[in-house]
Structures are given as C-alpha cells and as structure tokens.
C-alpha cells in the first residue's frame, strides 16, 4: 500500500547547513521510497503570519525552491508546489474554520505563548495577536487534510498542530460525512533521529544565534565559515578529544564510518586544529559542490523554477479540485441543476442514487457524477463553458450509455468521443460492477 507523506517548508529564511542535515537531506531520501507518495510544499501563506517583508518572503521562496531541487528532489516523482498556488487550500480553511471550536484554538501553543508574554509585560493579553497567528492550526489542518495525508513528519513543537488537524477532520467527518470518512486522519511521525548540528560557537546551528554555515555560499565562504568554528587551545601534536569537539560532530554528519574512524584516530594522534578544519572543509565541499552548481544555475533561471512549481501545483490540484467539490457538496453548497429526475411507477421522484456536481477549473468546466454514498462514478473532460457541460449531462441521462473498458477504468462516449472517465479500479470485476451501477443510475427516463 502506498503511504502519502506530506511536509511543509517554511519560507522566511535562507537554508543553512543545519537545515540541510536536519530536514532537507532526510526528506529527499524518504521521497525516493517507492511505497511513498510524497507531497512537499512551500508554506508561503504561513510565512505571512511571521513576516511582513514582501521582498524577504519572495527571496526565501526562490532560494528554498532552488535548494530542494538542487539537493536532488525529483519533482516528477514527488509533488512539489507552493501553498499559495492551490486556491482550494484557503477555501477548505474556511470550511474547517466553521467546525473548529474556539476553545481548541485557545489551547494552541503559539497563541498561548503570545498571550503569556503579553501578560508578563503587563499588556493586553491579545496585543499584537493577529487572526493569522490565532487560526494558524486551521490552515495547517487544511494543508494536511486536503490531500488526505497518512503521515506528517514534524518536530516535537508541531505535534499539537497535527493532533488538532485530526480533531478538526474527525469533527467534519462526523457532521458531514453521512457515514463516510471524508478525511483521512493523519498520523504524526516524530523525527527523533533528525541531526541537530552545532553552529560555529557550539550552540545549535540557528540564524537567531548568527552561528550558521552557509549551504550554498561560495567555496571561499564555506572555508571561511569552517575556519571560525570554536575549538579548544590544544596545540598541534597534543591529543584532541573528538567526543567533545563540535568540529568532529559536524564531520560525523557528512562522513562514512570509515572516514569517521580515520579522522578520530588523527585527532587522538595530535592533528592540528587548522588541519582538522581543512579536512572538514574538503568533506563539506565534496558533499555540496555539485548541488551548489545546480543551485546557482536554478537561481539565475527563476522562470524555470516557476514552471516546475506550477506543474507541481497542477498535479496537486488534480486531487484538490474534485475533492473540494465533494466537500462543498457534503456541506450543502450544491448546484441547483444537480438533481436527477427519474420515472418510477408512473410518477416522477427526486433522489436517484446518483447526482451531478458541476465545477470550474483553470482549463474549463467539468462535472462529476456521484452515487448516493458520495463515491465518484465519473469525472468529465473540460468543456469551454458551463452550458456545454450541462448539455452533456442531459444527454447522459436521456440516451443509452456508450461505455468503453480501458484497462483498469472505463470511459463514456458521445458521438464517438470520450466525455467522461471513471476512477481506476483494482480489478476488472470492480470495474465491470461500476459500469453496471452507472447504467442503472443513468437509465433513460420512460
């Protein structure tokens, strides 16, 4: 079974070596698992909560997109997109907001921390608190639930938000699912083994400490940064203590076991700190050199990055758009043209076990046919206008169906042209049963 994994990437800064070792590198390795369906998105709506500098947000989006691609993320296999390119996300956020209890959001850590800080300072508890900060957990829930992610890898500070997404999704399912689980409830994956690198001064590598090593600076910048790593005062020839050396910890994060053993032996044998720093620089430069070249090539071609991200957004929206249509249907935001009138025993009645749902996408107008349980039977091709789509739905109800089996799915044709397609099925038997259900649901009126 394929497991869908979703990860959001904050877009308010420039990635450094700690980000690479702790998040980027392991995530890209995980995306290559054939059993994983990986979704990675630039969380640029979330960035607006923390940053009000448009230039910084724009630059960060560019740098982070280039970084992940340069480091080896395969945008053809993973789904890589900007949050702001998925208009279904803010719409789903509102649907979820309408079922999210205020008491639940009151308990969010970020909001409580802001309130506590204000109270300590003797200010109004909500001073400086925006609705973006307050409702952040609902937007995060929409990010996760829109794509029915099975697993969400997060650090411990984000566990609560995934748990809140579960609570909100479960509430929505209860109110509007009509017995069906509309949302998959996500599972938290705690990143216990994430590498936490020391910075130049030995504290955790962080921009807030100004102790970072640039990820894709020039070779000279990298060498200069490594030269500033704080070491003890032991002279050349004196044994060094690898287990208490920040420099050795950094070396471990990027070397093989054989390299580590050799480096440890050299330090114990009295290797000079200057030579040790040169070894670390050479190791890092070898690790990052090719990726650095790809990064700078991408940064100079922002239009190429735009194309990659828009392609990822289109891929994501092929899931999001029809699913949001189903969610709109579930809460009662339905088309007035969707009811199917059928004849039965000489009198007409409403509520046939199928209904059409019309919606609009970037490429035109489409419709879906849902059965009584809300399961999708058909998804149409794109039409130039709503009138053309409506005419096709009328013909499907009035004419004998022309169905064509196509491997693990089937199409519906009018005048020899396919106008709608079924979902994919696991077996021919499931496909054939769905074709029969469709015939029964759209039997012409007498």
XYZ file of C-alpha atoms in Angstrom:
446
model
C 0.000 0.000 0.000
C 1.303 3.454 -0.895
C 1.637 5.827 2.057
C 1.031 9.513 1.411
C 3.502 11.708 3.309
C 3.186 15.500 3.472
C 5.770 18.052 4.585
C 5.521 21.843 4.702
C 8.608 24.030 4.277
C 8.689 27.452 5.951
C 9.626 30.285 3.591
C 11.062 33.016 5.798
C 14.814 32.477 5.575
C 17.813 31.162 3.648
C 18.616 27.460 4.210
C 21.876 26.694 6.032
C 23.905 23.547 6.676
C 21.809 22.639 9.727
C 18.588 22.768 7.701
C 20.177 20.530 5.087
C 21.321 17.837 7.507
C 18.269 18.006 9.761
C 15.413 18.280 7.280
C 16.223 18.573 3.583
C 18.561 15.618 3.108
C 16.476 13.042 5.048
C 13.234 14.208 3.411
C 14.666 13.852 -0.085
C 15.959 10.364 0.752
C 12.483 9.442 2.064
C 10.847 10.732 -1.138
C 12.671 8.045 -3.116
C 10.835 5.235 -1.299
C 8.663 3.506 -3.949
C 5.986 2.941 -1.300
C 5.742 6.665 -0.504
C 3.617 9.273 -2.252
C 5.442 12.409 -1.150
C 4.000 15.932 -1.049
C 6.339 18.859 -0.308
C 5.044 22.412 -0.320
C 6.401 25.888 0.289
C 4.287 27.156 3.179
C 4.184 30.745 1.956
C 0.748 31.536 3.401
C 2.146 30.551 6.793
C 5.108 32.853 6.181
C 2.749 35.843 6.142
C 1.995 35.174 9.805
C 5.643 35.607 10.804
C 6.996 38.077 8.277
C 5.696 41.350 6.822
C 8.624 41.935 4.455
C 7.434 41.058 0.909
C 10.967 41.096 -0.524
C 12.193 38.646 2.092
C 9.282 36.276 1.508
C 9.766 36.371 -2.257
C 13.525 35.787 -1.996
C 13.070 32.979 0.509
C 10.552 31.186 -1.724
C 13.030 31.338 -4.593
C 16.008 30.171 -2.516
C 14.150 27.322 -0.842
C 12.655 26.003 -4.079
C 16.099 26.086 -5.711
C 17.670 24.426 -2.663
C 15.354 21.416 -2.582
C 15.659 20.834 -6.309
C 19.428 21.292 -6.286
C 19.717 18.802 -3.427
C 18.039 16.123 -5.508
C 14.271 16.325 -5.048
C 12.684 14.723 -8.125
C 9.695 16.913 -8.967
C 8.413 14.260 -11.371
C 8.080 11.693 -8.593
C 7.214 13.883 -5.614
C 4.517 16.561 -5.697
C 6.337 19.883 -5.143
C 4.253 23.047 -5.052
C 3.617 26.409 -3.401
C 0.782 26.545 -0.920
C -0.377 29.835 -2.454
C -0.838 28.175 -5.868
C -3.616 25.928 -4.509
C -6.752 28.111 -4.200
C -8.631 25.170 -2.727
C -6.493 25.468 0.435
C -7.950 28.778 1.708
C -11.467 27.637 0.772
C -11.022 24.431 2.735
C -9.578 26.502 5.585
C -12.883 28.341 5.819
C -14.922 25.123 5.763
C -12.747 23.787 8.579
C -12.867 27.084 10.484
C -16.632 26.687 10.668
C -16.280 23.420 12.605
C -13.232 24.354 14.710
C -14.008 25.109 18.331
C -12.636 28.370 19.682
C -11.648 26.517 22.856
C -9.449 24.223 20.762
C -7.650 27.157 19.146
C -7.280 28.872 22.517
C -5.039 25.974 23.542
C -2.634 26.315 20.600
C 0.934 26.717 21.861
C 1.867 29.695 19.677
C -1.212 31.671 20.730
C -0.787 30.806 24.423
C 2.885 31.809 24.301
C 1.958 35.213 22.842
C -0.720 35.742 25.478
C 1.618 34.735 28.320
C 4.314 37.098 27.024
C 1.832 39.978 26.895
C 0.545 39.271 30.400
C 4.095 39.193 31.794
C 4.726 42.570 30.149
C 1.534 43.989 31.641
C -0.094 44.464 28.232
C -3.457 43.431 26.854
C -3.395 39.619 26.512
C -4.133 39.804 22.782
C -1.816 42.693 21.940
C -0.179 42.059 18.581
C -2.040 38.773 18.057
C -3.423 38.535 14.531
C -6.111 36.170 13.317
C -3.397 34.609 11.187
C -1.476 33.576 14.300
C -4.649 32.538 16.122
C -6.067 30.396 13.314
C -2.719 29.041 12.107
C -3.668 25.490 13.205
C -6.737 25.531 10.919
C -4.658 26.487 7.877
C -2.217 23.708 8.743
C -5.141 21.293 9.071
C -6.290 22.296 5.583
C -2.785 21.666 4.201
C -2.852 18.142 5.603
C -6.495 17.149 5.135
C -6.797 18.459 1.565
C -4.511 15.674 0.373
C -5.579 13.052 2.937
C -2.018 12.578 4.116
C -1.411 9.401 6.080
C 1.753 10.612 7.776
C 3.095 14.061 8.634
C 6.749 14.178 9.780
C 7.220 17.012 12.285
C 9.419 18.120 15.131
C 8.053 17.904 18.653
C 6.962 21.556 18.608
C 4.472 20.756 15.812
C 2.864 17.617 17.285
C -0.057 19.602 18.667
C -0.930 21.024 15.255
C -1.192 17.591 13.652
C -3.311 16.390 16.566
C -5.581 19.418 16.067
C -5.861 18.544 12.375
C -7.081 15.098 13.437
C -9.637 16.649 15.799
C -10.918 19.057 13.155
C -11.061 16.382 10.451
C -12.879 13.988 12.757
C -15.428 16.685 13.630
C -16.052 17.423 9.941
C -16.444 13.721 9.184
C -18.986 13.397 11.991
C -21.052 16.391 10.901
C -20.980 15.986 7.126
C -19.644 12.557 6.239
C -23.044 10.848 6.231
C -21.349 7.651 7.306
C -18.310 8.159 5.062
C -14.834 9.179 6.203
C -14.293 12.237 4.016
C -10.921 12.981 5.582
C -8.142 10.538 6.381
C -6.993 11.258 9.927
C -3.227 11.936 9.778
C -0.613 10.208 11.872
C 2.200 12.159 13.484
C 5.703 10.965 12.633
C 8.196 12.239 15.204
C 11.597 12.947 13.714
C 13.600 11.547 16.632
C 16.744 10.891 14.601
C 16.963 14.265 12.917
C 20.516 15.561 13.029
C 20.917 18.705 15.137
C 24.191 20.303 14.105
C 26.258 22.584 16.317
C 26.978 26.016 14.951
C 30.252 27.878 14.839
C 30.095 28.572 18.599
C 28.925 25.105 19.666
C 25.310 26.063 20.262
C 22.594 24.656 17.987
C 23.103 25.994 14.480
C 20.484 28.726 14.111
C 20.061 32.041 12.331
C 18.922 33.545 15.633
C 22.390 32.801 17.093
C 24.184 34.036 13.958
C 26.321 30.894 14.047
C 25.332 29.172 10.798
C 27.399 27.726 7.974
C 26.026 28.761 4.574
C 24.685 25.899 2.497
C 25.345 27.266 -0.962
C 27.769 30.100 -0.469
C 30.988 30.046 -2.496
C 33.786 27.622 -1.634
C 35.670 30.548 -0.088
C 32.676 31.483 2.099
C 32.381 27.873 3.215
C 36.081 27.688 4.052
C 35.968 30.976 5.958
C 32.966 29.783 7.979
C 34.656 26.488 8.885
C 37.767 28.412 9.961
C 35.636 30.270 12.539
C 34.492 27.089 14.330
C 35.423 27.422 18.016
C 37.927 24.798 19.219
C 39.931 24.358 22.400
C 43.504 25.589 22.905
C 45.313 22.289 22.449
C 48.397 22.735 20.312
C 49.459 20.678 17.277
C 50.761 17.322 18.452
C 48.571 17.270 21.573
C 45.759 14.644 21.559
C 42.318 16.115 20.873
C 39.009 14.877 22.359
C 36.716 14.011 19.417
C 33.685 13.341 21.634
C 33.731 16.893 22.950
C 34.598 18.573 19.665
C 31.927 20.493 17.740
C 34.128 20.176 14.676
C 34.120 16.380 14.917
C 30.321 16.366 15.377
C 29.970 18.274 12.120
C 32.373 15.884 10.391
C 30.321 12.900 11.579
C 27.144 14.257 9.957
C 28.656 14.085 6.458
C 31.170 11.236 6.536
C 31.197 7.454 6.269
C 32.012 5.240 9.236
C 35.458 4.602 7.758
C 36.139 8.337 7.377
C 34.972 8.987 10.935
C 37.227 6.291 12.346
C 40.244 7.654 10.480
C 39.514 11.262 11.493
C 39.028 10.248 15.132
C 42.373 8.464 15.122
C 44.113 11.508 13.656
C 42.614 13.819 16.288
C 43.665 11.469 19.083
C 47.093 11.402 17.480
C 47.507 15.175 17.762
C 46.206 16.510 14.396
C 46.360 20.329 14.434
C 43.005 22.132 14.545
C 43.910 24.030 11.379
C 44.450 20.765 9.520
C 41.249 19.344 11.038
C 39.267 22.326 9.756
C 40.785 21.862 6.308
C 39.625 18.212 6.342
C 36.111 19.299 7.312
C 36.043 21.940 4.590
C 37.114 19.411 1.950
C 34.455 16.951 3.137
C 31.682 19.578 3.007
C 32.845 20.986 -0.308
C 32.804 17.498 -1.815
C 29.293 16.885 -0.423
C 27.845 20.204 -1.585
C 29.894 21.127 -4.669
C 27.647 19.684 -7.395
C 24.464 20.746 -5.609
C 25.928 24.260 -5.231
C 26.413 24.496 -9.002
C 22.846 23.312 -9.638
C 21.535 25.789 -7.064
C 23.204 28.805 -8.629
C 22.061 27.709 -12.092
C 18.464 27.493 -10.847
C 18.637 30.846 -9.038
C 19.606 32.522 -12.304
C 16.616 30.916 -14.078
C 13.614 31.815 -11.929
C 11.264 31.197 -14.861
C 12.331 27.534 -14.842
C 11.579 27.324 -11.133
C 8.192 28.905 -11.783
C 7.389 26.270 -14.411
C 8.375 23.431 -12.063
C 6.274 24.762 -9.198
C 3.253 25.448 -11.400
C 3.482 21.920 -12.785
C 3.528 20.653 -9.210
C 0.520 22.796 -8.366
C -1.394 21.447 -11.368
C -0.586 17.912 -10.200
C -1.780 18.724 -6.683
C -4.948 20.413 -7.938
C -5.947 17.320 -9.883
C -6.549 15.910 -6.407
C -7.676 19.064 -4.607
C -10.266 20.397 -7.073
C -12.570 17.374 -7.297
C -12.142 16.650 -3.595
C -13.165 20.191 -2.666
C -16.202 19.749 -4.927
C -17.137 16.701 -2.887
C -16.652 18.640 0.361
C -18.763 21.548 -0.904
C -21.428 19.009 -1.794
C -21.244 17.471 1.671
C -21.926 20.791 3.467
C -24.797 21.757 1.142
C -23.037 24.116 -1.300
C -24.596 22.355 -4.279
C -25.645 23.270 -7.776
C -29.361 23.793 -8.302
C -29.088 21.725 -11.501
C -27.716 18.600 -9.898
C -30.911 16.692 -9.106
C -31.660 13.775 -11.385
C -35.312 13.271 -12.167
C -36.339 9.691 -12.853
C -39.618 7.993 -13.669
C -40.879 5.275 -11.371
C -44.289 3.595 -11.473
C -45.869 6.369 -13.481
C -44.759 9.252 -11.292
C -41.558 11.259 -11.053
C -39.494 11.452 -7.925
C -36.232 13.043 -6.835
C -33.230 11.413 -5.179
C -31.999 8.933 -7.701
C -28.893 7.177 -6.364
C -26.645 9.466 -8.416
C -26.182 13.201 -8.790
C -24.161 15.519 -10.973
C -21.869 18.140 -9.445
C -20.575 20.908 -11.701
C -17.425 22.925 -11.016
C -14.907 25.120 -12.774
C -11.152 24.596 -13.214
C -8.451 26.605 -14.934
C -8.881 24.612 -18.130
C -12.680 24.870 -18.286
C -15.912 23.498 -16.835
C -16.273 19.933 -15.591
C -18.794 17.756 -13.836
C -18.632 14.752 -11.576
C -21.260 12.053 -11.108
C -21.585 10.832 -7.524
C -23.542 7.864 -6.244
C -25.758 8.025 -3.149
C -22.783 7.400 -0.857
C -20.846 10.272 -2.407
C -18.473 7.987 -4.297
C -17.326 9.341 -7.643
C -18.586 7.389 -10.652
C -17.415 9.744 -13.398
C -15.219 12.800 -13.945
C -15.773 14.684 -17.182
C -13.305 16.234 -19.567
C -13.034 20.040 -19.556
C -15.654 21.988 -21.516
C -15.416 25.527 -22.836
C -18.436 26.713 -20.858
C -20.988 25.548 -18.327
C -23.712 25.301 -20.957
C -21.761 22.700 -22.939
C -21.137 20.657 -19.788
C -24.832 20.880 -18.887
C -25.882 19.644 -22.327
C -23.670 16.577 -21.929
C -25.167 15.723 -18.524
C -28.651 15.919 -20.043
C -27.698 13.593 -22.899
C -26.156 11.096 -20.484
C -29.478 10.921 -18.644
C -31.538 10.643 -21.799
C -29.514 8.394 -24.132
C -28.223 4.857 -23.991
C -24.745 4.830 -22.490
C -21.765 4.051 -24.694
C -19.196 2.632 -22.256
C -15.683 1.514 -23.180
C -13.463 -0.503 -20.840
C -9.890 0.819 -20.783
C -7.523 -1.353 -18.711
C -8.475 -0.670 -15.080
C -11.005 2.086 -15.839
C -13.668 2.947 -18.412
C -14.834 5.920 -20.452
C -18.232 7.230 -21.506
C -18.584 8.423 -25.085
C -20.978 10.617 -27.017
C -20.776 10.716 -30.804
C -17.671 8.551 -30.627
C -15.732 10.962 -28.358
C -14.915 10.320 -24.688
C -16.678 12.871 -22.481
C -16.030 11.378 -19.033
C -13.873 8.807 -17.283
C -14.285 6.543 -14.277
C -11.807 6.276 -11.412
C -9.240 3.492 -11.628
C -10.162 0.105 -10.143
C -8.043 -2.668 -8.680
C -9.694 -5.480 -10.649
C -11.721 -5.983 -13.815
C -14.597 -7.233 -11.656
C -14.725 -3.939 -9.733
C -14.603 -2.001 -12.988
C -17.423 -4.055 -14.549
C -19.551 -3.684 -11.398
C -19.080 0.091 -11.549
C -20.147 0.114 -15.201
C -23.351 -1.711 -14.269
C -24.038 0.699 -11.390
C -23.630 3.559 -13.808
C -26.059 2.061 -16.303
C -28.658 1.594 -13.566
C -28.143 5.099 -12.195
C -28.497 6.786 -15.582
C -31.130 4.602 -17.172
C -33.147 6.803 -19.609
C -36.461 8.087 -18.322
C -39.602 6.491 -19.699
